Amino acid sequence: SVPAALLRRELDYKQLAKCTVAANLTSGAVAISLAVLGAGAWTFVAQQLTFQLVGAVAIWRSVSWRPARTVSLRHLRELAGFSAKVTLSKLLEFVETRVVDMVVGRFLGLVALGHYSLAFRANQAVTQLLAAPLWESALSRFARLQQDPRALRRAYLESSNFSSIAVMPVFIFLAVAAPWLIPALLGAQWTHGIVAFQVLAVLGAVRTVVFLNGSLLQATGGAGAGLALAGIRVALSLVCVALLLRFGIPGVTLALLIGQSLVVPLSFRIMNARHHIDAGAAIRSAYRPLFAAAVAIAASAMVRNFLAPLIAPSVTTLSSVAIWLAVYVLVLALVMPRSLAEHARSLPGPASDWLRSLGGAVLRLREIAELSALDWGARAMANFAGQAGPRSAIRQVLVVPPD
């Protein structure tokens, strides 16, 4: 709706969150009440209607804008061309999703479709929770900076860095942890969907980058380029699905991953031509977060192997996830404390304060270590110049520690 778009343009996501929470709480209360009264399937209908109604009322009360009685044909023509391209892009994504569902159901059976749908929806839930807010906020921010190319590039790199820290490592962790995470959360009957979920998790990490590029193109009037990329991606994905369908659900998900990955170089080629942004900057920003994620995954695996024979599986699962998160944050604070402290400002309340304090503490420790190293080096040079030879200088440095 227009009021929601106005709140996004002003980056007022706090108010949007309040409206969403109010709608969820109200619709949830209505659904529970009707379920207790025995409304059956109408419970879900009432829940959706209540959610949309309460959300619309809350958002409209949050802004002062109201529609006027006049219509500007000039602005309507301008919006029509842009919105048509964006709508076609969304339509292509919808077609891709539904065609794949029909192909899986027709040729692999309903059981395979159930496993694929579970893996797809689980991945989609993680995407909506972590990546979608980044894309929406980045779109608003990029649109506000489109007249300042330097600030726009800086904003893109900051968003790319944030996605490398907060989104991509989660997808990588889920891909690695799926063999024990899915049975623990959903039950052993869904183990046939593990490989599909793993491949889709990797796909989610790749889409984090590609869709961020799409947000920049859309915000700067490049909806046509975004539509072309979406068309190429869907065509490649469907061709790969036809070629790999004989390998079952893993082949279908791998086809989607291949189709998306083949578009990544073309996406960055367009970004470089339009905004002088190359893939190297985005790749470099992901090195250290992925290293921290790998260390955390190894630590989590060791803890899980140690605890598995001793405690209940549910406690083991929770402990493994907690260890991964704690180790990841600590390693990240060691390898990129400044970025962690900067991005922590966008988090709410205590989490922001704690991460900023952690990043600041690591920065101070690194400064102390660097100063100590410089002082130690200066003492070595002084001893080398003042003593009879290099052996005496080296002996002096090794025996006498820096202050």
Short mmCIF file of N, CA and C in Angstrom, two decimals, residues 70-188:
data_model
loop_
_atom_site.label_atom_id
_atom_site.label_comp_id
_atom_site.label_asym_id
_atom_site.label_seq_id
_atom_site.Cartn_x
_atom_site.Cartn_y
_atom_site.Cartn_z
N THR A 70 -7.94 14.27 -7.35
CA THR A 70 -7.41 14.51 -8.69
C THR A 70 -6.43 13.41 -9.07
N VAL A 71 -6.28 13.20 -10.37
CA VAL A 71 -5.36 12.19 -10.89
C VAL A 71 -4.41 12.85 -11.88
N SER A 72 -3.11 12.61 -11.69
CA SER A 72 -2.10 13.15 -12.59
C SER A 72 -1.77 12.10 -13.64
N LEU A 73 -2.17 12.33 -14.87
CA LEU A 73 -1.90 11.37 -15.94
C LEU A 73 -0.42 11.26 -16.24
N ARG A 74 0.30 12.36 -16.09
CA ARG A 74 1.74 12.33 -16.37
C ARG A 74 2.45 11.40 -15.37
N HIS A 75 2.14 11.57 -14.09
CA HIS A 75 2.76 10.69 -13.09
C HIS A 75 2.28 9.25 -13.24
N LEU A 76 1.03 9.09 -13.66
CA LEU A 76 0.52 7.74 -13.86
C LEU A 76 1.28 7.03 -14.98
N ARG A 77 1.57 7.75 -16.07
CA ARG A 77 2.34 7.14 -17.16
C ARG A 77 3.75 6.81 -16.71
N GLU A 78 4.36 7.69 -15.91
CA GLU A 78 5.71 7.42 -15.42
C GLU A 78 5.74 6.17 -14.54
N LEU A 79 4.76 6.07 -13.66
CA LEU A 79 4.72 4.91 -12.76
C LEU A 79 4.34 3.63 -13.49
N ALA A 80 3.51 3.77 -14.52
CA ALA A 80 3.04 2.58 -15.22
C ALA A 80 4.19 1.83 -15.87
N GLY A 81 5.12 2.55 -16.51
CA GLY A 81 6.24 1.89 -17.16
C GLY A 81 7.15 1.19 -16.16
N PHE A 82 7.42 1.87 -15.05
CA PHE A 82 8.29 1.29 -14.03
C PHE A 82 7.62 0.12 -13.34
N SER A 83 6.37 0.32 -12.90
CA SER A 83 5.68 -0.73 -12.14
C SER A 83 5.40 -1.96 -13.00
N ALA A 84 5.20 -1.75 -14.30
CA ALA A 84 4.96 -2.91 -15.17
C ALA A 84 6.18 -3.83 -15.21
N LYS A 85 7.37 -3.25 -15.25
CA LYS A 85 8.59 -4.06 -15.26
C LYS A 85 8.78 -4.79 -13.94
N VAL A 86 8.52 -4.08 -12.83
CA VAL A 86 8.66 -4.73 -11.52
C VAL A 86 7.63 -5.85 -11.37
N THR A 87 6.40 -5.60 -11.82
CA THR A 87 5.36 -6.62 -11.74
C THR A 87 5.70 -7.83 -12.59
N LEU A 88 6.24 -7.61 -13.77
CA LEU A 88 6.63 -8.74 -14.62
C LEU A 88 7.76 -9.55 -13.98
N SER A 89 8.68 -8.87 -13.29
CA SER A 89 9.75 -9.59 -12.59
C SER A 89 9.17 -10.49 -11.51
N LYS A 90 8.22 -9.95 -10.73
CA LYS A 90 7.58 -10.76 -9.69
C LYS A 90 6.79 -11.90 -10.31
N LEU A 91 6.15 -11.63 -11.44
CA LEU A 91 5.37 -12.66 -12.11
C LEU A 91 6.27 -13.80 -12.60
N LEU A 92 7.46 -13.46 -13.08
CA LEU A 92 8.39 -14.50 -13.52
C LEU A 92 8.82 -15.38 -12.34
N GLU A 93 9.07 -14.78 -11.19
CA GLU A 93 9.42 -15.56 -10.00
C GLU A 93 8.27 -16.49 -9.62
N PHE A 94 7.05 -15.98 -9.69
CA PHE A 94 5.88 -16.80 -9.38
C PHE A 94 5.76 -17.97 -10.36
N VAL A 95 5.96 -17.69 -11.65
CA VAL A 95 5.87 -18.74 -12.66
C VAL A 95 6.94 -19.80 -12.43
N GLU A 96 8.15 -19.36 -12.11
CA GLU A 96 9.23 -20.31 -11.84
C GLU A 96 8.86 -21.24 -10.69
N THR A 97 8.35 -20.65 -9.59
CA THR A 97 8.00 -21.46 -8.42
C THR A 97 6.90 -22.46 -8.74
N ARG A 98 5.84 -22.01 -9.41
CA ARG A 98 4.71 -22.89 -9.67
C ARG A 98 5.03 -23.95 -10.74
N VAL A 99 5.81 -23.59 -11.74
CA VAL A 99 6.18 -24.57 -12.77
C VAL A 99 7.02 -25.68 -12.15
N VAL A 100 7.96 -25.31 -11.30
CA VAL A 100 8.78 -26.33 -10.64
C VAL A 100 7.91 -27.23 -9.77
N ASP A 101 6.96 -26.65 -9.03
CA ASP A 101 6.05 -27.47 -8.22
C ASP A 101 5.28 -28.46 -9.09
N MET A 102 4.76 -27.98 -10.23
CA MET A 102 3.99 -28.87 -11.11
C MET A 102 4.87 -29.96 -11.70
N VAL A 103 6.08 -29.62 -12.09
CA VAL A 103 6.99 -30.61 -12.66
C VAL A 103 7.33 -31.67 -11.63
N VAL A 104 7.64 -31.24 -10.41
CA VAL A 104 7.99 -32.21 -9.36
C VAL A 104 6.80 -33.11 -9.05
N GLY A 105 5.61 -32.52 -8.90
CA GLY A 105 4.43 -33.32 -8.61
C GLY A 105 4.07 -34.28 -9.72
N ARG A 106 4.24 -33.86 -10.97
CA ARG A 106 3.85 -34.68 -12.12
C ARG A 106 4.83 -35.83 -12.36
N PHE A 107 6.12 -35.56 -12.28
CA PHE A 107 7.10 -36.56 -12.68
C PHE A 107 7.75 -37.30 -11.51
N LEU A 108 7.77 -36.69 -10.32
CA LEU A 108 8.42 -37.32 -9.17
C LEU A 108 7.43 -37.80 -8.11
N GLY A 109 6.17 -37.37 -8.20
CA GLY A 109 5.17 -37.86 -7.27
C GLY A 109 4.87 -36.88 -6.15
N LEU A 110 3.76 -37.14 -5.46
CA LEU A 110 3.30 -36.24 -4.41
C LEU A 110 4.18 -36.30 -3.17
N VAL A 111 4.73 -37.47 -2.88
CA VAL A 111 5.63 -37.57 -1.72
C VAL A 111 6.87 -36.71 -1.94
N ALA A 112 7.44 -36.80 -3.12
CA ALA A 112 8.61 -35.97 -3.43
C ALA A 112 8.24 -34.49 -3.40
N LEU A 113 7.05 -34.17 -3.88
CA LEU A 113 6.60 -32.78 -3.85
C LEU A 113 6.46 -32.29 -2.42
N GLY A 114 6.01 -33.16 -1.51
CA GLY A 114 5.91 -32.78 -0.11
C GLY A 114 7.26 -32.47 0.50
N HIS A 115 8.25 -33.30 0.22
CA HIS A 115 9.60 -33.05 0.75
C HIS A 115 10.19 -31.78 0.14
N TYR A 116 9.98 -31.59 -1.15
CA TYR A 116 10.50 -30.39 -1.79
C TYR A 116 9.81 -29.14 -1.24
N SER A 117 8.50 -29.19 -1.05
CA SER A 117 7.76 -28.04 -0.55
C SER A 117 8.20 -27.68 0.86
N LEU A 118 8.45 -28.68 1.69
CA LEU A 118 8.92 -28.40 3.05
C LEU A 118 10.27 -27.71 3.02
N ALA A 119 11.20 -28.24 2.22
CA ALA A 119 12.52 -27.63 2.13
C ALA A 119 12.44 -26.21 1.57
N PHE A 120 11.58 -26.02 0.56
CA PHE A 120 11.44 -24.71 -0.05
C PHE A 120 10.83 -23.70 0.93
N ARG A 121 9.80 -24.12 1.66
CA ARG A 121 9.15 -23.19 2.59
C ARG A 121 10.04 -22.88 3.79
N ALA A 122 10.79 -23.87 4.26
CA ALA A 122 11.72 -23.60 5.36
C ALA A 122 12.78 -22.59 4.93
N ASN A 123 13.31 -22.78 3.73
CA ASN A 123 14.29 -21.82 3.21
C ASN A 123 13.66 -20.45 3.00
N GLN A 124 12.43 -20.44 2.52
CA GLN A 124 11.73 -19.17 2.30
C GLN A 124 11.48 -18.44 3.61
N ALA A 125 11.19 -19.19 4.67
CA ALA A 125 10.96 -18.56 5.97
C ALA A 125 12.23 -17.88 6.48
N VAL A 126 13.37 -18.55 6.31
CA VAL A 126 14.64 -17.94 6.71
C VAL A 126 14.93 -16.70 5.87
N THR A 127 14.63 -16.78 4.58
CA THR A 127 14.84 -15.63 3.69
C THR A 127 13.99 -14.44 4.11
N GLN A 128 12.71 -14.70 4.40
CA GLN A 128 11.82 -13.62 4.81
C GLN A 128 12.24 -13.02 6.14
N LEU A 129 12.81 -13.84 7.01
CA LEU A 129 13.22 -13.35 8.33
C LEU A 129 14.50 -12.53 8.27
N LEU A 130 15.46 -12.96 7.47
CA LEU A 130 16.79 -12.34 7.49
C LEU A 130 17.08 -11.47 6.28
N ALA A 131 16.82 -11.99 5.08
CA ALA A 131 17.26 -11.29 3.87
C ALA A 131 16.26 -10.26 3.38
N ALA A 132 14.96 -10.56 3.44
CA ALA A 132 13.96 -9.64 2.90
C ALA A 132 14.00 -8.26 3.56
N PRO A 133 14.13 -8.16 4.90
CA PRO A 133 14.26 -6.81 5.49
C PRO A 133 15.46 -6.04 4.98
N LEU A 134 16.57 -6.75 4.71
CA LEU A 134 17.75 -6.08 4.16
C LEU A 134 17.45 -5.53 2.78
N TRP A 135 16.79 -6.33 1.91
CA TRP A 135 16.48 -5.86 0.56
C TRP A 135 15.53 -4.67 0.59
N GLU A 136 14.53 -4.71 1.44
CA GLU A 136 13.56 -3.61 1.49
C GLU A 136 14.20 -2.32 2.00
N SER A 137 14.96 -2.43 3.09
CA SER A 137 15.60 -1.23 3.63
C SER A 137 16.66 -0.69 2.67
N ALA A 138 17.38 -1.60 1.99
CA ALA A 138 18.39 -1.15 1.03
C ALA A 138 17.73 -0.43 -0.15
N LEU A 139 16.58 -0.93 -0.60
CA LEU A 139 15.87 -0.29 -1.71
C LEU A 139 15.52 1.15 -1.37
N SER A 140 15.00 1.39 -0.17
CA SER A 140 14.66 2.75 0.24
C SER A 140 15.90 3.62 0.35
N ARG A 141 16.95 3.06 0.92
CA ARG A 141 18.18 3.84 1.10
C ARG A 141 18.83 4.17 -0.24
N PHE A 142 18.87 3.21 -1.15
CA PHE A 142 19.46 3.45 -2.46
C PHE A 142 18.66 4.51 -3.23
N ALA A 143 17.34 4.46 -3.11
CA ALA A 143 16.51 5.43 -3.83
C ALA A 143 16.78 6.85 -3.34
N ARG A 144 17.03 7.01 -2.06
CA ARG A 144 17.30 8.35 -1.52
C ARG A 144 18.67 8.87 -1.95
N LEU A 145 19.59 7.97 -2.31
CA LEU A 145 20.97 8.37 -2.63
C LEU A 145 21.27 8.28 -4.12
N GLN A 146 20.27 8.07 -4.96
CA GLN A 146 20.55 7.81 -6.37
C GLN A 146 21.16 9.01 -7.10
N GLN A 147 21.03 10.22 -6.56
CA GLN A 147 21.64 11.39 -7.19
C GLN A 147 23.08 11.62 -6.74
N ASP A 148 23.56 10.84 -5.80
CA ASP A 148 24.92 10.97 -5.29
C ASP A 148 25.65 9.65 -5.54
N PRO A 149 26.35 9.50 -6.67
CA PRO A 149 26.96 8.20 -7.01
C PRO A 149 27.94 7.69 -5.97
N ARG A 150 28.73 8.59 -5.40
CA ARG A 150 29.72 8.13 -4.41
C ARG A 150 29.03 7.60 -3.16
N ALA A 151 28.05 8.34 -2.65
CA ALA A 151 27.31 7.88 -1.47
C ALA A 151 26.53 6.61 -1.78
N LEU A 152 26.05 6.49 -3.01
CA LEU A 152 25.30 5.28 -3.40
C LEU A 152 26.21 4.06 -3.39
N ARG A 153 27.41 4.19 -3.93
CA ARG A 153 28.35 3.06 -3.91
C ARG A 153 28.72 2.70 -2.47
N ARG A 154 28.94 3.71 -1.65
CA ARG A 154 29.27 3.43 -0.25
C ARG A 154 28.12 2.71 0.46
N ALA A 155 26.89 3.14 0.19
CA ALA A 155 25.73 2.49 0.81
C ALA A 155 25.60 1.05 0.34
N TYR A 156 25.87 0.80 -0.94
CA TYR A 156 25.79 -0.57 -1.45
C TYR A 156 26.84 -1.45 -0.77
N LEU A 157 28.07 -0.96 -0.66
CA LEU A 157 29.12 -1.75 -0.03
C LEU A 157 28.82 -2.01 1.44
N GLU A 158 28.22 -1.03 2.13
CA GLU A 158 27.83 -1.25 3.52
C GLU A 158 26.75 -2.31 3.62
N SER A 159 25.77 -2.27 2.72
CA SER A 159 24.71 -3.28 2.73
C SER A 159 25.27 -4.65 2.38
N SER A 160 26.19 -4.69 1.43
CA SER A 160 26.81 -5.96 1.06
C SER A 160 27.61 -6.53 2.23
N ASN A 161 28.31 -5.65 2.92
CA ASN A 161 29.08 -6.09 4.09
C ASN A 161 28.15 -6.60 5.18
N PHE A 162 27.02 -5.93 5.38
CA PHE A 162 26.07 -6.37 6.40
C PHE A 162 25.48 -7.74 6.05
N SER A 163 25.15 -7.94 4.77
CA SER A 163 24.61 -9.23 4.35
C SER A 163 25.65 -10.34 4.52
N SER A 164 26.93 -10.01 4.31
CA SER A 164 27.99 -10.99 4.50
C SER A 164 28.16 -11.36 5.97
N ILE A 165 27.85 -10.42 6.85
CA ILE A 165 28.00 -10.67 8.28
C ILE A 165 26.77 -11.34 8.88
N ALA A 166 25.57 -10.87 8.52
CA ALA A 166 24.36 -11.27 9.23
C ALA A 166 23.49 -12.27 8.50
N VAL A 167 23.66 -12.44 7.18
CA VAL A 167 22.72 -13.27 6.43
C VAL A 167 23.41 -14.51 5.83
N MET A 168 24.44 -14.30 5.04
CA MET A 168 25.08 -15.42 4.35
C MET A 168 25.59 -16.49 5.31
N PRO A 169 26.26 -16.16 6.43
CA PRO A 169 26.74 -17.21 7.33
C PRO A 169 25.62 -18.07 7.91
N VAL A 170 24.44 -17.49 8.12
CA VAL A 170 23.31 -18.27 8.64
C VAL A 170 22.90 -19.33 7.63
N PHE A 171 22.81 -18.94 6.36
CA PHE A 171 22.48 -19.92 5.32
C PHE A 171 23.54 -21.02 5.24
N ILE A 172 24.80 -20.66 5.35
CA ILE A 172 25.87 -21.66 5.28
C ILE A 172 25.77 -22.61 6.48
N PHE A 173 25.51 -22.06 7.65
CA PHE A 173 25.35 -22.90 8.84
C PHE A 173 24.18 -23.86 8.68
N LEU A 174 23.05 -23.37 8.17
CA LEU A 174 21.88 -24.22 7.98
C LEU A 174 22.17 -25.33 6.97
N ALA A 175 22.94 -25.01 5.93
CA ALA A 175 23.28 -26.03 4.93
C ALA A 175 24.12 -27.14 5.55
N VAL A 176 25.05 -26.78 6.41
CA VAL A 176 25.91 -27.78 7.03
C VAL A 176 25.17 -28.53 8.14
N ALA A 177 24.34 -27.82 8.91
CA ALA A 177 23.68 -28.42 10.08
C ALA A 177 22.39 -29.14 9.75
N ALA A 178 21.93 -29.07 8.50
CA ALA A 178 20.63 -29.66 8.14
C ALA A 178 20.52 -31.14 8.49
N PRO A 179 21.56 -31.98 8.33
CA PRO A 179 21.40 -33.42 8.62
C PRO A 179 20.96 -33.72 10.05
N TRP A 180 21.34 -32.90 11.02
CA TRP A 180 20.87 -33.12 12.39
C TRP A 180 19.85 -32.10 12.85
N LEU A 181 19.78 -30.96 12.16
CA LEU A 181 18.85 -29.92 12.58
C LEU A 181 17.42 -30.25 12.16
N ILE A 182 17.23 -30.71 10.94
CA ILE A 182 15.87 -31.00 10.44
C ILE A 182 15.22 -32.16 11.20
N PRO A 183 15.90 -33.29 11.43
CA PRO A 183 15.27 -34.35 12.24
C PRO A 183 14.92 -33.90 13.65
N ALA A 184 15.78 -33.05 14.23
CA ALA A 184 15.53 -32.60 15.60
C ALA A 184 14.33 -31.67 15.68
N LEU A 185 14.14 -30.84 14.65
CA LEU A 185 13.06 -29.85 14.68
C LEU A 185 11.77 -30.38 14.07
N LEU A 186 11.86 -31.17 13.00
CA LEU A 186 10.67 -31.58 12.26
C LEU A 186 10.34 -33.05 12.36
N GLY A 187 11.31 -33.86 12.80
CA GLY A 187 11.06 -35.28 12.91
C GLY A 187 11.82 -36.07 11.86
N ALA A 188 12.00 -37.35 12.15
CA ALA A 188 12.78 -38.21 11.26
C ALA A 188 12.09 -38.48 9.93
#
